[in-house]
Short mmCIF file of C-alpha atoms in Angstrom, two decimals:
data_model
loop_
_atom_site.label_atom_id
_atom_site.label_comp_id
_atom_site.label_asym_id
_atom_site.label_seq_id
_atom_site.Cartn_x
_atom_site.Cartn_y
_atom_site.Cartn_z
CA UNK A 259 0.09 -0.22 0.34
CA UNK A 260 1.05 3.18 -0.96
CA UNK A 261 0.33 7.03 1.12
CA UNK A 262 1.36 10.00 -0.70
CA UNK A 263 1.12 13.28 1.38
CA UNK A 264 0.58 16.87 0.68
CA UNK A 265 1.66 19.76 1.62
CA UNK A 266 3.12 23.53 0.80
CA UNK A 267 -0.45 24.84 -0.67
CA UNK A 268 -1.71 28.22 0.04
CA UNK A 269 -2.87 31.65 -0.56
CA UNK A 270 -1.29 33.74 -2.49
CA UNK A 271 -1.42 37.29 -4.83
CA UNK A 272 -1.44 36.99 -8.12
CA UNK A 273 2.24 36.60 -9.81
CA UNK A 274 3.81 34.58 -6.42
CA UNK A 275 4.84 31.67 -6.49
CA UNK A 276 3.84 28.60 -3.82
CA UNK A 277 5.99 24.87 -4.91
CA UNK A 278 3.94 21.80 -3.71
CA UNK A 279 6.12 18.81 -2.18
CA UNK A 280 4.46 15.15 -1.94
CA UNK A 281 6.24 12.49 -0.61
CA UNK A 282 4.77 9.19 -0.57
CA UNK A 283 4.80 6.39 1.58
CA UNK A 284 4.72 2.76 0.84
CA UNK A 285 6.53 0.29 -1.55
CA UNK A 286 6.75 3.09 -4.80
CA UNK A 287 9.69 2.88 -6.99
CA UNK A 288 11.76 4.58 -8.75
CA UNK A 289 10.52 3.81 -12.09
CA UNK A 290 6.28 5.52 -10.57
CA UNK A 291 5.48 7.69 -12.78
CA UNK A 292 4.30 10.92 -10.60
CA UNK A 293 2.03 13.43 -11.62
CA UNK A 294 -0.17 16.16 -10.04
CA UNK A 295 -3.47 16.71 -11.22
CA UNK A 296 -5.92 19.92 -9.91
CA UNK A 297 -9.87 20.37 -9.04
CA UNK A 298 -11.30 23.58 -8.90
CA UNK A 299 -14.65 24.02 -7.14
CA UNK A 300 -17.10 22.64 -9.77
CA UNK A 301 -15.18 21.60 -11.98
CA UNK A 302 -13.81 18.40 -13.21
CA UNK A 303 -10.07 16.95 -12.45
CA UNK A 304 -7.56 18.30 -14.62
CA UNK A 305 -3.77 16.65 -14.84
CA UNK A 306 -1.50 19.43 -14.46
CA UNK A 307 1.75 17.79 -14.41
CA UNK A 308 3.57 14.45 -14.63
CA UNK A 309 7.33 13.01 -14.30
CA UNK A 310 8.17 9.63 -14.94
CA UNK A 311 10.34 7.20 -13.23
CA UNK A 312 11.65 5.41 -15.88
CA UNK A 313 13.52 8.19 -17.58
CA UNK A 314 12.83 11.47 -15.76
CA UNK A 315 10.83 12.42 -18.85
CA UNK A 316 8.40 15.45 -17.89
CA UNK A 317 4.91 16.35 -19.31
CA UNK A 318 2.65 19.32 -18.88
CA UNK A 319 -0.97 20.74 -19.03
CA UNK A 320 -1.45 23.34 -21.44
CA UNK A 321 -2.24 25.85 -19.36
CA UNK A 322 0.49 25.35 -17.09
CA UNK A 323 4.10 25.28 -19.87
CA UNK A 324 6.00 27.63 -18.95
CA UNK A 325 5.10 28.82 -15.59
CA UNK A 326 5.56 25.50 -13.42
CA UNK A 327 8.11 22.80 -12.79
CA UNK A 328 7.73 19.00 -11.58
CA UNK A 329 10.53 17.14 -10.69
CA UNK A 330 11.44 14.36 -8.04
CA UNK A 331 14.00 13.51 -5.83
CA UNK A 332 13.97 9.34 -6.18
CA UNK A 333 15.27 8.18 -2.79
CA UNK A 334 12.59 10.78 -0.94
CA UNK A 335 10.36 8.99 -3.46
CA UNK A 336 8.81 13.09 -3.30
CA UNK A 337 7.95 14.37 -6.53
CA UNK A 338 7.57 18.45 -6.38
CA UNK A 339 5.51 20.88 -7.93
CA UNK A 340 7.28 24.14 -8.84
CA UNK A 341 4.87 27.34 -9.48
CA UNK A 342 5.35 29.95 -10.52
CA UNK A 343 3.37 33.67 -12.66
CA UNK A 344 0.12 32.49 -9.87
CA UNK A 345 -2.78 33.14 -11.18
CA UNK A 346 -6.44 33.33 -10.17
CA UNK A 347 -7.82 30.45 -12.20
CA UNK A 348 -4.70 27.88 -10.73
CA UNK A 349 -7.34 28.31 -7.44
CA UNK A 350 -7.82 24.30 -6.51
CA UNK A 351 -7.66 21.29 -4.21
CA UNK A 352 -3.62 19.83 -5.82
CA UNK A 353 -3.16 16.45 -5.53
CA UNK A 354 -0.40 13.48 -6.47
CA UNK A 355 -0.55 10.20 -7.48
CA UNK A 356 1.57 7.79 -8.38
CA UNK A 357 0.87 5.44 -11.16
CA UNK A 358 2.66 1.89 -11.47
CA UNK A 359 4.00 -0.55 -14.72
CA UNK A 360 5.10 2.31 -17.84
CA UNK A 361 2.53 2.86 -19.22
CA UNK A 362 2.75 5.58 -22.08
CA UNK A 363 2.89 9.76 -22.48
CA UNK A 364 -1.11 9.75 -24.19
CA UNK A 365 -2.18 7.99 -21.40
CA UNK A 366 0.31 10.08 -18.24
CA UNK A 367 -2.59 12.83 -18.65
CA UNK A 368 -4.89 10.80 -17.78
CA UNK A 369 -6.87 10.50 -13.67
CA UNK A 370 -7.32 6.62 -15.09
CA UNK A 371 -3.21 5.75 -15.70
CA UNK A 372 -2.64 6.10 -11.27
CA UNK A 373 -3.25 3.76 -8.37
CA UNK A 374 -2.41 5.85 -5.75
CA UNK A 375 -3.66 9.39 -4.47
CA UNK A 376 -3.23 11.96 -1.61
CA UNK A 377 -5.58 13.83 0.14
CA UNK A 378 -4.68 17.21 -1.99
CA UNK A 379 -3.16 20.80 -0.39
CA UNK A 380 -5.11 24.11 -0.62
CA UNK A 381 -4.02 26.11 -3.78
CA UNK A 382 -6.50 31.06 -3.15
CA UNK A 383 -3.81 32.42 -5.31
CA UNK A 384 -6.29 35.94 -5.20
CA UNK A 385 -5.50 39.92 -5.29
#
């Protein structure tokens, strides 16, 4: 069993930065893909970013490209999300997720690819 714990959320003004962390406990393989999704009130869950364990390749949702950076530290079973130039529309609950195997790249943006999910950390961007 894998448990995930996100941290780093908060309330900031537009243009600010935040760094989210997600620590995984349990059997997490260094090859497992790890990802961030977010869900704003009344909206569907949205893919934010993913990083492969095997190659370290990174993938981003269109709305965060160029502003967010995902990274992972396999030795600590931790994935990070550096969020810069935050906008009001980035307000959401951010969840990290861990998958298994080596899914094709096109599947990394789908929530169904991931087996384990954290409870989420809230990010509020407002002036």
